[in-house]
Amino acid sequence: MSKKVSILLIYTGGTIGMVKDHPSETLRAFDFNKLVSKIPELSQLECKIESISFKNPIDSSNMNPSHWVSIATIIEEHYNRFDGFVVLQGSDTMSYSSSALSYMLENLSKPVIFTGSQLPIGDLRTDAKENLITSIQIAALQENNRAVIQEVCLYFEYKLYRANRTTKINAEHFEAFTSLNFPALVESGVHLKINQNYLLKNQKNKKLTVHKVMDTNVAIFKLFPGFSRELLQGLLNIQNLKALVFETYGAGNAPTDDWLISDLKEAIKNGLHIVNVTQCSGGSVIMGRYSTSEELKRLQLIDGGDITTEAAITKLMYLLGSGVSHKSFRTIFETSIRGELT
Ligand code: ASP
């Protein structure tokens, strides 16, 4: 008889495990053990489930890279004992956390699935049960004694996505995430429909390497009509700033004002890495397609292609933290390392 698949739940906080404070009705995180008792259905699953909780569960707005290191460390320490991992966190920053973990966990051969919910688990109309149960079922999928999913994913409302392709698009709908530039990996209906061709696999069975240094000397500047030189300069003049996500319009376009081009040129000359990422949730940067991006191309801004802002900012933290040389930074950023770019 084959041994039961074992799954580790890592509870970091979020609505899924929150309760309403009375009389204020504010949602606060509560003890994870109570979460498990709220879902007796878990005992019907054909896998062994254990759980670990952050000592102080948090609303995901309080997430920062030190929490990502904690999640990575828990996975590292339990990697050999478990067949899959389900990370429960709030949805607000889930695309950032899961993108970060996709870089931090190199050569994964087991699933790491982030999920959460829009309504607390105790709520009558909660989406938490389906999200949690299906995430566990997908994490437990095996073929020839190997995990079917071997990457960091995000599961929400009947769809499993590659984590670093997702963006939170809705604060109310159960369908809170989208992945406009990459298809869902698994769709949950009567059956689980697995899109085999899109899955990442650890082909050579390389050993897991966990990267724990994330450099936060990064920033995001989102263009808007009328932004001032003063505002941009305030950012570019920050001491120790090493990399910037420059969120442009459409296919990577920006105003053509001379001052803007010269300020960017100066910043690049001083060593700042600037990545051109589109503000659109779908589609790609194509520098040079319009005259409004020709200068950016000439300045050799790093081409963000169809990367999301969440995947771009965390990739910058990871590459800077890994000590990638200045010379190869651009090439490595423009190369897909965990399926984050087409
Ligand atoms: N504010 C919550 C959080 O991100 C929302 C959620 O759980 O989805 O922690």
XYZ file of C-alpha atoms and ligand atoms in Angstrom:
351
model
C 0.000 0.000 0.000
C 1.407 3.422 -0.921
C 1.962 5.831 1.919
C -0.454 8.682 2.550
C 0.535 12.033 1.041
C 1.325 14.577 3.746
C 0.572 18.256 3.525
C 1.777 21.061 5.775
C -0.543 24.054 6.264
C 1.270 27.241 7.147
C -1.063 29.830 8.635
C 0.222 33.400 8.527
C -3.074 35.226 9.091
C -5.655 36.899 6.875
C -9.445 36.938 6.686
C -9.626 33.160 6.373
C -8.869 32.818 10.078
C -10.365 36.054 11.378
C -13.252 36.721 13.705
C -15.390 39.790 14.244
C -14.627 41.873 17.293
C -17.778 43.031 19.030
C -19.222 45.615 19.135
C -16.868 47.310 16.653
C -17.256 44.513 14.034
C -13.545 44.915 13.120
C -11.942 41.723 11.753
C -8.999 40.389 13.795
C -6.809 37.306 13.402
C -7.455 34.472 15.856
C -5.922 31.204 16.977
C -5.298 28.830 14.050
C -6.312 25.697 15.946
C -9.831 27.064 15.924
C -9.614 27.299 12.143
C -9.091 23.571 11.781
C -11.991 22.830 14.100
C -14.174 24.976 11.831
C -13.550 22.626 8.880
C -14.300 19.066 9.989
C -14.330 18.169 6.255
C -10.522 18.223 6.364
C -10.575 14.830 8.043
C -12.288 13.362 4.958
C -9.329 14.185 2.712
C -7.107 11.268 1.843
C -3.956 12.882 3.066
C -2.219 13.565 6.322
C -2.466 17.217 7.309
C -0.354 19.009 9.875
C -0.266 22.717 10.533
C 2.041 25.429 11.750
C 0.904 28.904 12.591
C 2.722 32.210 12.873
C 2.907 32.984 16.556
C 1.183 36.273 15.890
C -1.019 35.902 12.787
C -1.150 39.088 10.755
C -3.319 40.950 8.325
C -1.338 40.660 5.113
C -0.983 44.448 4.893
C 1.633 43.957 7.609
C 3.616 41.441 5.514
C 7.221 42.289 4.816
C 10.277 40.389 3.575
C 11.063 39.125 7.085
C 7.755 37.224 7.015
C 8.661 35.810 3.596
C 11.912 34.553 5.111
C 9.901 32.926 7.926
C 7.655 31.138 5.397
C 10.700 30.038 3.341
C 12.421 28.761 6.476
C 9.383 26.740 7.584
C 9.239 25.148 4.123
C 12.987 24.467 4.150
C 12.870 22.846 7.581
C 9.911 20.613 6.660
C 10.762 20.002 3.023
C 11.754 16.368 3.316
C 8.954 15.356 5.634
C 6.034 16.746 3.603
C 4.863 16.253 0.019
C 3.260 19.662 -0.358
C 2.699 23.006 1.347
C -0.367 25.240 1.562
C 0.279 28.754 2.791
C -2.701 30.643 4.198
C -2.410 34.401 4.101
C -4.554 37.443 3.464
C -5.226 38.232 -0.153
C -4.202 41.892 -0.026
C -0.483 41.225 -0.519
C -0.699 37.578 -1.573
C 0.606 38.223 -5.091
C 3.690 39.949 -3.628
C 4.406 37.210 -1.071
C 3.879 34.347 -3.457
C 5.956 36.020 -6.195
C 8.734 36.571 -3.650
C 8.605 32.936 -2.530
C 8.778 31.784 -6.151
C 12.232 33.382 -6.392
C 13.367 32.431 -2.895
C 12.628 28.722 -3.426
C 14.887 27.579 -6.257
C 14.558 24.042 -7.724
C 11.211 23.267 -6.118
C 9.953 19.780 -6.798
C 6.944 20.024 -4.479
C 3.903 22.322 -4.554
C 3.699 25.512 -2.519
C 0.151 26.846 -2.838
C -0.941 30.190 -1.416
C -4.604 30.650 -0.649
C -6.947 32.647 1.582
C -10.484 33.944 1.375
C -12.637 37.031 1.129
C -14.959 35.948 3.962
C -13.902 34.418 7.301
C -14.124 30.653 7.635
C -16.958 30.908 10.169
C -19.140 32.991 7.857
C -22.143 31.183 6.394
C -21.312 32.211 2.827
C -17.578 31.778 3.199
C -15.305 31.060 0.222
C -12.639 29.778 2.626
C -13.666 26.131 2.670
C -13.550 25.612 -1.099
C -10.282 27.512 -1.419
C -8.624 25.586 1.374
C -9.925 22.113 0.554
C -9.165 22.348 -3.177
C -5.716 23.822 -2.484
C -4.934 20.818 -0.293
C -6.271 18.409 -2.917
C -4.148 19.995 -5.642
C -1.084 20.050 -3.389
C -1.619 16.328 -2.793
C -1.757 15.365 -6.494
C 0.914 12.814 -7.349
C 1.927 10.965 -10.488
C 4.475 8.139 -10.352
C 5.263 9.126 -6.775
C 6.152 12.666 -7.794
C 4.198 15.849 -7.211
C 2.187 17.042 -10.204
C 2.673 20.699 -9.199
C 6.308 21.657 -8.604
C 6.147 25.431 -8.298
C 4.735 28.282 -6.210
C 1.068 28.844 -7.064
C -1.943 30.806 -5.915
C -5.385 29.213 -5.661
C -8.559 31.302 -5.497
C -12.131 30.739 -6.654
C -11.744 27.569 -8.725
C -8.426 28.480 -10.368
C -4.824 27.628 -9.665
C -2.436 30.207 -11.088
C 1.320 30.515 -11.312
C 1.837 32.829 -8.340
C 4.207 35.279 -10.003
C 1.678 35.907 -12.786
C -1.130 37.059 -10.494
C -2.560 40.389 -9.413
C -5.320 41.110 -6.946
C -8.038 42.830 -8.959
C -11.066 42.885 -6.697
C -11.594 43.688 -3.028
C -15.091 42.189 -2.890
C -15.600 39.464 -5.454
C -14.678 35.905 -4.592
C -12.782 35.952 -7.868
C -10.211 38.316 -6.392
C -7.204 37.480 -8.598
C -6.371 37.363 -12.236
C -3.477 36.206 -14.357
C -3.986 37.938 -17.667
C -0.676 37.025 -19.247
C -0.596 33.335 -18.389
C -3.321 30.663 -18.375
C -4.566 28.983 -15.210
C -2.577 25.846 -14.359
C -5.562 24.001 -12.922
C -9.294 24.695 -13.166
C -11.605 23.199 -10.606
C -15.025 22.051 -11.752
C -16.595 18.635 -11.418
C -13.050 17.417 -12.147
C -9.712 19.088 -11.667
C -8.597 20.079 -15.165
C -4.821 20.207 -15.189
C -3.156 22.163 -17.964
C -0.081 19.919 -18.100
C 1.674 21.887 -20.847
C 1.970 24.980 -18.685
C 3.422 23.413 -15.555
C 7.010 24.042 -14.475
C 8.959 20.897 -13.583
C 12.204 20.355 -11.748
C 13.451 18.229 -14.672
C 16.906 17.417 -13.387
C 15.722 16.805 -9.841
C 18.077 19.469 -8.521
C 18.219 20.040 -4.791
C 16.099 22.827 -3.258
C 18.051 26.019 -2.613
C 16.477 28.622 -0.351
C 17.473 32.273 -0.824
C 16.812 34.419 2.202
C 18.276 37.804 1.404
C 15.831 40.275 -0.097
C 17.191 43.785 -0.652
C 14.503 46.401 -0.070
C 16.371 49.345 -1.562
C 13.825 49.429 -4.358
C 10.860 51.582 -5.323
C 7.884 51.813 -7.663
C 7.060 54.994 -9.542
C 3.663 54.968 -11.219
C 3.257 57.559 -13.956
C 0.149 59.721 -14.028
C -0.646 62.671 -16.258
C 0.801 65.776 -14.574
C 3.446 64.148 -12.331
C 6.096 66.694 -11.425
C 9.833 66.694 -11.852
C 10.118 67.403 -8.144
C 8.236 64.237 -7.278
C 10.366 62.034 -9.506
C 13.577 63.676 -8.361
C 12.594 63.160 -4.741
C 12.569 59.465 -5.476
C 15.641 59.304 -7.691
C 17.673 61.180 -5.077
C 16.991 58.680 -2.297
C 20.324 57.500 -0.981
C 20.922 53.775 -1.444
C 18.094 53.353 -3.943
C 19.337 50.568 -6.201
C 16.432 49.670 -8.457
C 13.165 51.160 -9.631
C 10.023 49.752 -11.224
C 8.987 52.509 -13.626
C 5.273 51.889 -14.229
C 4.525 53.253 -17.652
C 1.414 53.604 -19.772
C 0.193 50.965 -22.221
C 2.973 49.259 -24.129
C 5.678 50.967 -22.051
C 5.130 54.599 -22.946
C 6.023 57.790 -21.056
C 5.968 61.559 -21.657
C 8.724 62.791 -23.925
C 9.725 65.870 -21.849
C 13.462 66.559 -22.042
C 13.779 66.857 -18.250
C 12.336 63.380 -17.751
C 14.720 61.760 -20.182
C 17.725 63.594 -18.765
C 16.791 62.755 -15.136
C 16.412 59.059 -15.990
C 19.668 59.128 -17.931
C 21.504 60.652 -14.994
C 20.030 58.093 -12.565
C 21.061 55.188 -14.798
C 24.547 56.679 -15.151
C 24.732 56.742 -11.349
C 24.010 53.015 -11.209
C 20.229 52.796 -10.733
C 18.520 49.819 -12.409
C 15.252 51.015 -13.963
C 12.704 48.494 -15.228
C 9.946 49.480 -17.620
C 6.735 47.721 -16.464
C 3.309 48.521 -17.865
C 0.512 49.756 -15.612
C -1.886 47.520 -17.541
C -2.743 44.209 -15.889
C -2.460 42.438 -19.224
C -0.177 42.770 -22.235
C 3.447 43.639 -22.595
C 5.959 46.465 -22.791
C 7.213 46.902 -26.351
C 9.759 49.690 -26.249
C 10.073 51.470 -29.578
C 6.579 50.611 -30.777
C 5.482 54.191 -30.171
C 7.641 57.278 -30.333
C 6.754 57.818 -26.650
C 8.954 54.865 -25.694
C 11.785 55.333 -28.188
C 13.841 57.399 -25.775
C 13.346 54.867 -22.985
C 14.660 52.214 -25.328
C 17.648 54.356 -26.185
C 18.327 54.868 -22.468
C 18.345 51.078 -22.188
C 15.719 50.803 -19.501
C 15.378 47.164 -18.497
C 12.543 45.623 -20.505
C 9.876 44.292 -18.120
C 8.017 42.525 -20.954
C 4.757 41.147 -19.588
C 5.872 40.877 -15.947
C 3.466 42.076 -13.234
C 4.498 44.876 -10.890
C 4.356 42.426 -7.966
C 6.669 39.966 -9.711
C 8.972 42.790 -10.848
C 9.506 44.471 -7.472
C 10.143 41.139 -5.726
C 12.472 40.011 -8.519
C 14.480 43.192 -7.991
C 14.690 42.484 -4.243
C 15.794 38.922 -4.963
C 18.406 39.757 -7.615
C 19.878 42.586 -5.529
C 19.886 40.322 -2.473
C 21.661 37.602 -4.442
C 24.482 39.974 -5.332
C 23.988 39.742 -9.111
C 26.671 41.857 -10.767
C 25.787 45.221 -12.229
C 26.881 44.025 -15.648
C 24.648 40.978 -15.831
C 21.681 42.482 -13.937
C 19.762 43.558 -17.004
C 20.189 40.230 -18.842
C 19.122 38.222 -15.812
C 16.118 40.441 -15.160
C 14.998 40.087 -18.770
C 15.324 36.286 -18.551
C 12.476 34.228 -17.118
C 13.830 32.425 -14.055
C 10.594 31.068 -12.522
C 8.141 31.418 -15.381
C 7.370 35.053 -14.518
C 7.968 36.334 -18.065
C 6.800 35.093 -21.422
N -7.034 42.396 4.831
C -7.004 40.980 4.619
C -5.550 40.557 4.472
O -4.991 40.719 3.424
C -7.798 40.577 3.437
C -7.773 39.082 3.163
O -7.548 38.301 4.064
O -8.044 38.672 2.054
O -4.972 40.063 5.420
